[in-house]
Amino acid sequence: DTAVSQTPKYLVTQMGNDKSIKCEQNLGHDTMYWYKQDSKKFLKIMFSYNNKELIINETVPNRFSPKSPDKAHLNLHINSLELGDSAVYFCASSQEIQAGINEQYFGPGTRLTVT
Amino acid sequence: SQQGEEDPQALSIQEGENATMNCSYKTSINNLQWYRQNSGRGLVHLILIRSNEREKHSGRLRVTLDTSKKSSSLLITASRAADTASYFCATDDQTGANNLFFGTGTRLTVIP
């Protein structure tokens, strides 16, 4: 009965490859997110998405693209992987914001290593 | 940048002692949240405090918020070895986009 799940948990790949990370939430939430956590544990928002709007952090390279087949899924596709993309990627979800309540539920993370 | 900062970066205490972590942020907020991250795991929401609140309790957790100083503190009382984790504060961006901006985290180690 995992609330937010991600696959795979670990991903090792070579520079230049294209890869996807999948995320699913069974909480019925309206909004999903992707975060990147670097080696110093610095956690940064990449995207937030609901059925109305995709908000992209302007610092995210356009090699990264979120794809949402339905409300319960937000997958992250990465083209032409670079060494600097190595990090842990977290998916999260929340109810659509109401009255300033925006508690987010996180997945377990996907550790991406680019060699 | 709206990113917050936690202080200290690392804290080591004996079981049973209290642990206090501080967070500072830069812009106006609707609310501030604290999250916990065990090693190799995702973040878990602990507590949310709204901008019009000054203090909030949840079990052994006590959070304060001072919007004039743009700072918050998280106090864990009677710490346990299982409290060992990294703790992050997170603020919203007031745009309604529901994005959270996380601080740099405090690594807490509770020694049994």
PDB file of N, CA and C in Angstrom, chain B residues 9-101:
ATOM      1  N   GLN B   9      24.758  22.381  10.749  1.00  0.00           N
ATOM      2  CA  GLN B   9      24.760  21.406   9.656  1.00  0.00           C
ATOM      3  C   GLN B   9      24.739  19.995  10.213  1.00  0.00           C
ATOM      4  N   ALA B  10      25.369  19.804  11.371  1.00  0.00           N
ATOM      5  CA  ALA B  10      25.386  18.487  12.002  1.00  0.00           C
ATOM      6  C   ALA B  10      25.286  18.659  13.506  1.00  0.00           C
ATOM      7  N   LEU B  11      24.624  17.708  14.140  1.00  0.00           N
ATOM      8  CA  LEU B  11      24.401  17.770  15.583  1.00  0.00           C
ATOM      9  C   LEU B  11      24.454  16.359  16.136  1.00  0.00           C
ATOM     10  N   SER B  12      25.237  16.190  17.182  1.00  0.00           N
ATOM     11  CA  SER B  12      25.362  14.877  17.799  1.00  0.00           C
ATOM     12  C   SER B  12      25.041  15.001  19.283  1.00  0.00           C
ATOM     13  N   ILE B  13      24.083  14.200  19.757  1.00  0.00           N
ATOM     14  CA  ILE B  13      23.660  14.290  21.157  1.00  0.00           C
ATOM     15  C   ILE B  13      23.486  12.892  21.728  1.00  0.00           C
ATOM     16  N   GLN B  14      23.377  12.827  23.041  1.00  0.00           N
ATOM     17  CA  GLN B  14      23.107  11.564  23.721  1.00  0.00           C
ATOM     18  C   GLN B  14      21.612  11.313  23.770  1.00  0.00           C
ATOM     19  N   GLU B  15      21.257  10.062  23.748  1.00  0.00           N
ATOM     20  CA  GLU B  15      19.843   9.693  23.868  1.00  0.00           C
ATOM     21  C   GLU B  15      19.262  10.306  25.138  1.00  0.00           C
ATOM     22  N   GLY B  16      18.055  10.835  25.011  1.00  0.00           N
ATOM     23  CA  GLY B  16      17.407  11.466  26.148  1.00  0.00           C
ATOM     24  C   GLY B  16      17.555  12.971  26.183  1.00  0.00           C
ATOM     25  N   GLU B  17      18.580  13.484  25.524  1.00  0.00           N
ATOM     26  CA  GLU B  17      18.767  14.935  25.453  1.00  0.00           C
ATOM     27  C   GLU B  17      17.813  15.537  24.424  1.00  0.00           C
ATOM     28  N   ASN B  18      17.692  16.851  24.502  1.00  0.00           N
ATOM     29  CA  ASN B  18      16.878  17.566  23.511  1.00  0.00           C
ATOM     30  C   ASN B  18      17.758  18.030  22.356  1.00  0.00           C
ATOM     31  N   ALA B  19      17.165  18.081  21.180  1.00  0.00           N
ATOM     32  CA  ALA B  19      17.880  18.547  19.990  1.00  0.00           C
ATOM     33  C   ALA B  19      17.145  19.741  19.406  1.00  0.00           C
ATOM     34  N   THR B  20      17.886  20.792  19.145  1.00  0.00           N
ATOM     35  CA  THR B  20      17.293  21.989  18.544  1.00  0.00           C
ATOM     36  C   THR B  20      17.981  22.298  17.226  1.00  0.00           C
ATOM     37  N   MET B  21      17.162  22.471  16.192  1.00  0.00           N
ATOM     38  CA  MET B  21      17.675  22.815  14.872  1.00  0.00           C
ATOM     39  C   MET B  21      16.994  24.101  14.423  1.00  0.00           C
ATOM     40  N   ASN B  22      17.745  24.934  13.751  1.00  0.00           N
ATOM     41  CA  ASN B  22      17.228  26.219  13.312  1.00  0.00           C
ATOM     42  C   ASN B  22      17.215  26.325  11.799  1.00  0.00           C
ATOM     43  N   CYS B  23      16.300  27.128  11.313  1.00  0.00           N
ATOM     44  CA  CYS B  23      16.146  27.311   9.876  1.00  0.00           C
ATOM     45  C   CYS B  23      15.934  28.788   9.607  1.00  0.00           C
ATOM     46  N   SER B  24      16.638  29.312   8.624  1.00  0.00           N
ATOM     47  CA  SER B  24      16.396  30.691   8.202  1.00  0.00           C
ATOM     48  C   SER B  24      16.020  30.689   6.730  1.00  0.00           C
ATOM     49  N   TYR B  25      15.164  31.615   6.343  1.00  0.00           N
ATOM     50  CA  TYR B  25      14.729  31.697   4.961  1.00  0.00           C
ATOM     51  C   TYR B  25      14.719  33.154   4.533  1.00  0.00           C
ATOM     52  N   LYS B  26      14.445  33.376   3.239  1.00  0.00           N
ATOM     53  CA  LYS B  26      14.699  34.714   2.709  1.00  0.00           C
ATOM     54  C   LYS B  26      13.470  35.511   2.300  1.00  0.00           C
ATOM     55  N   THR B  27      12.401  34.832   1.916  1.00  0.00           N
ATOM     56  CA  THR B  27      11.246  35.563   1.389  1.00  0.00           C
ATOM     57  C   THR B  27      10.017  35.346   2.257  1.00  0.00           C
ATOM     58  N   SER B  28       8.968  36.091   1.989  1.00  0.00           N
ATOM     59  CA  SER B  28       7.711  35.898   2.726  1.00  0.00           C
ATOM     60  C   SER B  28       7.125  34.533   2.395  1.00  0.00           C
ATOM     61  N   ILE B  29       6.431  33.962   3.355  1.00  0.00           N
ATOM     62  CA  ILE B  29       5.917  32.607   3.186  1.00  0.00           C
ATOM     63  C   ILE B  29       4.459  32.511   3.607  1.00  0.00           C
ATOM     64  N   ASN B  30       3.783  31.475   3.124  1.00  0.00           N
ATOM     65  CA  ASN B  30       2.461  31.114   3.625  1.00  0.00           C
ATOM     66  C   ASN B  30       2.584  30.145   4.792  1.00  0.00           C
ATOM     67  N   ASN B  31       3.551  29.250   4.676  1.00  0.00           N
ATOM     68  CA  ASN B  31       3.766  28.290   5.745  1.00  0.00           C
ATOM     69  C   ASN B  31       5.189  27.753   5.664  1.00  0.00           C
ATOM     70  N   LEU B  32       5.594  27.092   6.716  1.00  0.00           N
ATOM     71  CA  LEU B  32       6.908  26.461   6.767  1.00  0.00           C
ATOM     72  C   LEU B  32       6.711  25.038   7.260  1.00  0.00           C
ATOM     73  N   GLN B  33       7.428  24.131   6.658  1.00  0.00           N
ATOM     74  CA  GLN B  33       7.287  22.723   7.028  1.00  0.00           C
ATOM     75  C   GLN B  33       8.644  22.158   7.426  1.00  0.00           C
ATOM     76  N   TRP B  34       8.601  21.132   8.249  1.00  0.00           N
ATOM     77  CA  TRP B  34       9.802  20.365   8.573  1.00  0.00           C
ATOM     78  C   TRP B  34       9.619  18.937   8.087  1.00  0.00           C
ATOM     79  N   TYR B  35      10.693  18.434   7.488  1.00  0.00           N
ATOM     80  CA  TYR B  35      10.714  17.069   6.978  1.00  0.00           C
ATOM     81  C   TYR B  35      11.904  16.336   7.566  1.00  0.00           C
ATOM     82  N   ARG B  36      11.767  15.028   7.587  1.00  0.00           N
ATOM     83  CA  ARG B  36      12.841  14.168   8.081  1.00  0.00           C
ATOM     84  C   ARG B  36      13.234  13.213   6.946  1.00  0.00           C
ATOM     85  N   GLN B  37      14.536  12.927   6.855  1.00  0.00           N
ATOM     86  CA  GLN B  37      15.012  11.990   5.846  1.00  0.00           C
ATOM     87  C   GLN B  37      15.970  11.022   6.502  1.00  0.00           C
ATOM     88  N   ASN B  38      15.575   9.767   6.552  1.00  0.00           N
ATOM     89  CA  ASN B  38      16.498   8.730   6.991  1.00  0.00           C
ATOM     90  C   ASN B  38      17.447   8.417   5.843  1.00  0.00           C
ATOM     91  N   SER B  39      18.612   7.943   6.181  1.00  0.00           N
ATOM     92  CA  SER B  39      19.636   7.678   5.186  1.00  0.00           C
ATOM     93  C   SER B  39      19.116   6.751   4.098  1.00  0.00           C
ATOM     94  N   GLY B  40      19.243   7.192   2.849  1.00  0.00           N
ATOM     95  CA  GLY B  40      18.837   6.361   1.731  1.00  0.00           C
ATOM     96  C   GLY B  40      17.337   6.271   1.504  1.00  0.00           C
ATOM     97  N   ARG B  41      16.591   7.140   2.177  1.00  0.00           N
ATOM     98  CA  ARG B  41      15.134   7.081   2.059  1.00  0.00           C
ATOM     99  C   ARG B  41      14.572   8.419   1.585  1.00  0.00           C
ATOM    100  N   GLY B  42      13.273   8.417   1.305  1.00  0.00           N
ATOM    101  CA  GLY B  42      12.603   9.657   0.945  1.00  0.00           C
ATOM    102  C   GLY B  42      12.302  10.516   2.155  1.00  0.00           C
ATOM    103  N   LEU B  43      11.819  11.719   1.899  1.00  0.00           N
ATOM    104  CA  LEU B  43      11.496  12.637   2.976  1.00  0.00           C
ATOM    105  C   LEU B  43      10.115  12.337   3.547  1.00  0.00           C
ATOM    106  N   VAL B  44       9.996  12.536   4.835  1.00  0.00           N
ATOM    107  CA  VAL B  44       8.724  12.321   5.524  1.00  0.00           C
ATOM    108  C   VAL B  44       8.316  13.623   6.204  1.00  0.00           C
ATOM    109  N   HIS B  45       7.086  14.036   5.954  1.00  0.00           N
ATOM    110  CA  HIS B  45       6.581  15.269   6.539  1.00  0.00           C
ATOM    111  C   HIS B  45       6.410  15.101   8.049  1.00  0.00           C
ATOM    112  N   LEU B  46       6.887  16.101   8.815  1.00  0.00           N
ATOM    113  CA  LEU B  46       6.762  16.058  10.263  1.00  0.00           C
ATOM    114  C   LEU B  46       5.690  17.013  10.762  1.00  0.00           C
ATOM    115  N   ILE B  47       5.788  18.260  10.342  1.00  0.00           N
ATOM    116  CA  ILE B  47       4.908  19.269  10.913  1.00  0.00           C
ATOM    117  C   ILE B  47       4.877  20.492  10.000  1.00  0.00           C
ATOM    118  N   LEU B  48       3.742  21.159   9.963  1.00  0.00           N
ATOM    119  CA  LEU B  48       3.579  22.381   9.184  1.00  0.00           C
ATOM    120  C   LEU B  48       3.123  23.480  10.124  1.00  0.00           C
ATOM    121  N   ILE B  49       3.713  24.642   9.973  1.00  0.00           N
ATOM    122  CA  ILE B  49       3.298  25.796  10.769  1.00  0.00           C
ATOM    123  C   ILE B  49       2.971  26.928   9.801  1.00  0.00           C
ATOM    124  N   ARG B  50       1.826  27.532  10.005  1.00  0.00           N
ATOM    125  CA  ARG B  50       1.393  28.608   9.107  1.00  0.00           C
ATOM    126  C   ARG B  50       2.065  29.918   9.503  1.00  0.00           C
ATOM    127  N   SER B  51       2.057  30.841   8.582  1.00  0.00           N
ATOM    128  CA  SER B  51       2.747  32.109   8.829  1.00  0.00           C
ATOM    129  C   SER B  51       2.109  32.921   9.955  1.00  0.00           C
ATOM    130  N   ASN B  52       0.847  32.649  10.275  1.00  0.00           N
ATOM    131  CA  ASN B  52       0.199  33.390  11.360  1.00  0.00           C
ATOM    132  C   ASN B  52       0.277  32.645  12.701  1.00  0.00           C
ATOM    133  N   GLU B  53       1.023  31.552  12.721  1.00  0.00           N
ATOM    134  CA  GLU B  53       1.227  30.810  13.959  1.00  0.00           C
ATOM    135  C   GLU B  53       2.634  31.058  14.474  1.00  0.00           C
ATOM    136  N   ARG B  54       2.801  30.967  15.779  1.00  0.00           N
ATOM    137  CA  ARG B  54       4.121  31.208  16.361  1.00  0.00           C
ATOM    138  C   ARG B  54       4.733  29.938  16.920  1.00  0.00           C
ATOM    139  N   GLU B  55       3.882  29.000  17.302  1.00  0.00           N
ATOM    140  CA  GLU B  55       4.400  27.767  17.885  1.00  0.00           C
ATOM    141  C   GLU B  55       3.414  26.643  17.606  1.00  0.00           C
ATOM    142  N   LYS B  56       3.977  25.453  17.436  1.00  0.00           N
ATOM    143  CA  LYS B  56       3.125  24.302  17.194  1.00  0.00           C
ATOM    144  C   LYS B  56       3.790  23.052  17.779  1.00  0.00           C
ATOM    145  N   HIS B  57       2.957  22.153  18.310  1.00  0.00           N
ATOM    146  CA  HIS B  57       3.486  20.947  18.923  1.00  0.00           C
ATOM    147  C   HIS B  57       2.926  19.728  18.211  1.00  0.00           C
ATOM    148  N   SER B  58       3.749  18.671  18.182  1.00  0.00           N
ATOM    149  CA  SER B  58       3.277  17.381  17.696  1.00  0.00           C
ATOM    150  C   SER B  58       4.113  16.313  18.371  1.00  0.00           C
ATOM    151  N   GLY B  59       3.520  15.660  19.379  1.00  0.00           N
ATOM    152  CA  GLY B  59       4.273  14.651  20.113  1.00  0.00           C
ATOM    153  C   GLY B  59       5.506  15.249  20.763  1.00  0.00           C
ATOM    154  N   ARG B  60       6.677  14.705  20.445  1.00  0.00           N
ATOM    155  CA  ARG B  60       7.934  15.223  21.009  1.00  0.00           C
ATOM    156  C   ARG B  60       8.512  16.382  20.199  1.00  0.00           C
ATOM    157  N   LEU B  61       7.792  16.824  19.204  1.00  0.00           N
ATOM    158  CA  LEU B  61       8.279  17.916  18.352  1.00  0.00           C
ATOM    159  C   LEU B  61       7.629  19.237  18.757  1.00  0.00           C
ATOM    160  N   ARG B  62       8.470  20.265  18.765  1.00  0.00           N
ATOM    161  CA  ARG B  62       7.944  21.619  18.968  1.00  0.00           C
ATOM    162  C   ARG B  62       8.587  22.522  17.921  1.00  0.00           C
ATOM    163  N   VAL B  63       7.754  23.220  17.180  1.00  0.00           N
ATOM    164  CA  VAL B  63       8.238  24.114  16.135  1.00  0.00           C
ATOM    165  C   VAL B  63       7.834  25.538  16.488  1.00  0.00           C
ATOM    166  N   THR B  64       8.764  26.445  16.297  1.00  0.00           N
ATOM    167  CA  THR B  64       8.463  27.867  16.446  1.00  0.00           C
ATOM    168  C   THR B  64       8.717  28.568  15.124  1.00  0.00           C
ATOM    169  N   LEU B  65       8.047  29.669  14.940  1.00  0.00           N
ATOM    170  CA  LEU B  65       8.207  30.463  13.725  1.00  0.00           C
ATOM    171  C   LEU B  65       8.225  31.933  14.095  1.00  0.00           C
ATOM    172  N   ASP B  66       9.236  32.630  13.614  1.00  0.00           N
ATOM    173  CA  ASP B  66       9.351  34.074  13.800  1.00  0.00           C
ATOM    174  C   ASP B  66       9.452  34.699  12.409  1.00  0.00           C
ATOM    175  N   THR B  67       8.328  35.184  11.917  1.00  0.00           N
ATOM    176  CA  THR B  67       8.322  35.716  10.548  1.00  0.00           C
ATOM    177  C   THR B  67       9.069  37.038  10.445  1.00  0.00           C
ATOM    178  N   SER B  68       9.194  37.747  11.553  1.00  0.00           N
ATOM    179  CA  SER B  68       9.934  39.016  11.503  1.00  0.00           C
ATOM    180  C   SER B  68      11.428  38.760  11.301  1.00  0.00           C
ATOM    181  N   LYS B  69      11.892  37.646  11.837  1.00  0.00           N
ATOM    182  CA  LYS B  69      13.300  37.275  11.670  1.00  0.00           C
ATOM    183  C   LYS B  69      13.491  36.258  10.554  1.00  0.00           C
ATOM    184  N   LYS B  70      12.371  35.833   9.941  1.00  0.00           N
ATOM    185  CA  LYS B  70      12.433  34.814   8.902  1.00  0.00           C
ATOM    186  C   LYS B  70      13.216  33.598   9.402  1.00  0.00           C
ATOM    187  N   SER B  71      12.773  33.073  10.523  1.00  0.00           N
ATOM    188  CA  SER B  71      13.460  31.924  11.085  1.00  0.00           C
ATOM    189  C   SER B  71      12.475  30.999  11.780  1.00  0.00           C
ATOM    190  N   SER B  72      12.885  29.750  11.888  1.00  0.00           N
ATOM    191  CA  SER B  72      12.080  28.730  12.561  1.00  0.00           C
ATOM    192  C   SER B  72      13.024  27.808  13.317  1.00  0.00           C
ATOM    193  N   SER B  73      12.501  27.171  14.340  1.00  0.00           N
ATOM    194  CA  SER B  73      13.295  26.170  15.044  1.00  0.00           C
ATOM    195  C   SER B  73      12.471  24.913  15.241  1.00  0.00           C
ATOM    196  N   LEU B  74      13.172  23.802  15.239  1.00  0.00           N
ATOM    197  CA  LEU B  74      12.559  22.500  15.514  1.00  0.00           C
ATOM    198  C   LEU B  74      13.241  21.933  16.742  1.00  0.00           C
ATOM    199  N   LEU B  75      12.456  21.641  17.757  1.00  0.00           N
ATOM    200  CA  LEU B  75      12.964  21.042  18.982  1.00  0.00           C
ATOM    201  C   LEU B  75      12.427  19.617  19.082  1.00  0.00           C
ATOM    202  N   ILE B  76      13.334  18.677  19.251  1.00  0.00           N
ATOM    203  CA  ILE B  76      12.946  17.286  19.511  1.00  0.00           C
ATOM    204  C   ILE B  76      13.305  17.011  20.958  1.00  0.00           C
ATOM    205  N   THR B  77      12.326  16.697  21.761  1.00  0.00           N
ATOM    206  CA  THR B  77      12.587  16.447  23.177  1.00  0.00           C
ATOM    207  C   THR B  77      12.803  14.954  23.421  1.00  0.00           C
ATOM    208  N   ALA B  78      13.551  14.684  24.478  1.00  0.00           N
ATOM    209  CA  ALA B  78      13.794  13.294  24.894  1.00  0.00           C
ATOM    210  C   ALA B  78      14.176  12.429  23.700  1.00  0.00           C
ATOM    211  N   SER B  79      15.254  12.809  23.035  1.00  0.00           N
ATOM    212  CA  SER B  79      15.623  12.163  21.774  1.00  0.00           C
ATOM    213  C   SER B  79      15.881  10.665  21.953  1.00  0.00           C
ATOM    214  N   ARG B  80      15.680   9.956  20.856  1.00  0.00           N
ATOM    215  CA  ARG B  80      15.891   8.512  20.805  1.00  0.00           C
ATOM    216  C   ARG B  80      16.852   8.205  19.667  1.00  0.00           C
ATOM    217  N   ALA B  81      17.491   7.064  19.733  1.00  0.00           N
ATOM    218  CA  ALA B  81      18.416   6.671  18.666  1.00  0.00           C
ATOM    219  C   ALA B  81      17.701   6.651  17.318  1.00  0.00           C
ATOM    220  N   ALA B  82      16.430   6.312  17.326  1.00  0.00           N
ATOM    221  CA  ALA B  82      15.655   6.256  16.078  1.00  0.00           C
ATOM    222  C   ALA B  82      15.405   7.628  15.472  1.00  0.00           C
ATOM    223  N   ASP B  83      15.694   8.689  16.216  1.00  0.00           N
ATOM    224  CA  ASP B  83      15.540  10.045  15.668  1.00  0.00           C
ATOM    225  C   ASP B  83      16.710  10.420  14.766  1.00  0.00           C
ATOM    226  N   THR B  84      17.739   9.587  14.753  1.00  0.00           N
ATOM    227  CA  THR B  84      18.892   9.854  13.892  1.00  0.00           C
ATOM    228  C   THR B  84      18.444   9.946  12.440  1.00  0.00           C
ATOM    229  N   ALA B  85      18.701  11.097  11.830  1.00  0.00           N
ATOM    230  CA  ALA B  85      18.233  11.361  10.467  1.00  0.00           C
ATOM    231  C   ALA B  85      18.691  12.763  10.084  1.00  0.00           C
ATOM    232  N   SER B  86      18.384  13.153   8.860  1.00  0.00           N
ATOM    233  CA  SER B  86      18.562  14.546   8.448  1.00  0.00           C
ATOM    234  C   SER B  86      17.219  15.244   8.500  1.00  0.00           C
ATOM    235  N   TYR B  87      17.245  16.482   8.949  1.00  0.00           N
ATOM    236  CA  TYR B  87      16.014  17.246   9.100  1.00  0.00           C
ATOM    237  C   TYR B  87      16.096  18.483   8.219  1.00  0.00           C
ATOM    238  N   PHE B  88      15.035  18.702   7.449  1.00  0.00           N
ATOM    239  CA  PHE B  88      14.996  19.811   6.507  1.00  0.00           C
ATOM    240  C   PHE B  88      13.792  20.700   6.782  1.00  0.00           C
ATOM    241  N   CYS B  89      14.009  22.008   6.676  1.00  0.00           N
ATOM    242  CA  CYS B  89      12.859  22.900   6.653  1.00  0.00           C
ATOM    243  C   CYS B  89      12.532  23.200   5.191  1.00  0.00           C
ATOM    244  N   ALA B  90      11.293  23.524   4.946  1.00  0.00           N
ATOM    245  CA  ALA B  90      10.855  23.825   3.581  1.00  0.00           C
ATOM    246  C   ALA B  90       9.834  24.946   3.613  1.00  0.00           C
ATOM    247  N   THR B  91       9.986  25.879   2.701  1.00  0.00           N
ATOM    248  CA  THR B  91       9.038  26.985   2.607  1.00  0.00           C
ATOM    249  C   THR B  91       8.379  26.974   1.241  1.00  0.00           C
ATOM    250  N   ASP B  92       7.199  27.579   1.178  1.00  0.00           N
ATOM    251  CA  ASP B  92       6.521  27.689  -0.105  1.00  0.00           C
ATOM    252  C   ASP B  92       6.965  28.975  -0.773  1.00  0.00           C
ATOM    253  N   ASP B  93       6.476  29.215  -1.991  1.00  0.00           N
ATOM    254  CA  ASP B  93       6.933  30.398  -2.708  1.00  0.00           C
ATOM    255  C   ASP B  93       5.856  31.444  -2.894  1.00  0.00           C
ATOM    256  N   GLN B  94       4.719  31.224  -2.254  1.00  0.00           N
ATOM    257  CA  GLN B  94       3.621  32.193  -2.278  1.00  0.00           C
ATOM    258  C   GLN B  94       3.038  32.468  -3.660  1.00  0.00           C
ATOM    259  N   THR B  95       3.458  31.706  -4.666  1.00  0.00           N
ATOM    260  CA  THR B  95       2.871  31.929  -5.994  1.00  0.00           C
ATOM    261  C   THR B  95       1.634  31.085  -6.208  1.00  0.00           C
ATOM    262  N   GLY B  96       1.367  30.182  -5.285  1.00  0.00           N
ATOM    263  CA  GLY B  96       0.250  29.281  -5.468  1.00  0.00           C
ATOM    264  C   GLY B  96       0.627  28.034  -6.248  1.00  0.00           C
ATOM    265  N   ALA B  97       1.892  27.944  -6.645  1.00  0.00           N
ATOM    266  CA  ALA B  97       2.318  26.783  -7.409  1.00  0.00           C
ATOM    267  C   ALA B  97       2.603  25.596  -6.532  1.00  0.00           C
ATOM    268  N   ASN B  98       2.572  25.778  -5.238  1.00  0.00           N
ATOM    269  CA  ASN B  98       2.755  24.667  -4.304  1.00  0.00           C
ATOM    270  C   ASN B  98       4.164  24.117  -4.296  1.00  0.00           C
ATOM    271  N   ASN B  99       5.104  24.831  -4.870  1.00  0.00           N
ATOM    272  CA  ASN B  99       6.477  24.346  -4.833  1.00  0.00           C
ATOM    273  C   ASN B  99       7.076  24.583  -3.457  1.00  0.00           C
ATOM    274  N   LEU B 100       7.915  23.660  -3.039  1.00  0.00           N
ATOM    275  CA  LEU B 100       8.620  23.799  -1.773  1.00  0.00           C
ATOM    276  C   LEU B 100      10.093  24.061  -2.043  1.00  0.00           C
ATOM    277  N   PHE B 101      10.673  24.901  -1.196  1.00  0.00           N
ATOM    278  CA  PHE B 101      12.094  25.201  -1.279  1.00  0.00           C
ATOM    279  C   PHE B 101      12.729  24.733   0.016  1.00  0.00           C
TER     280      PHE B 101
END
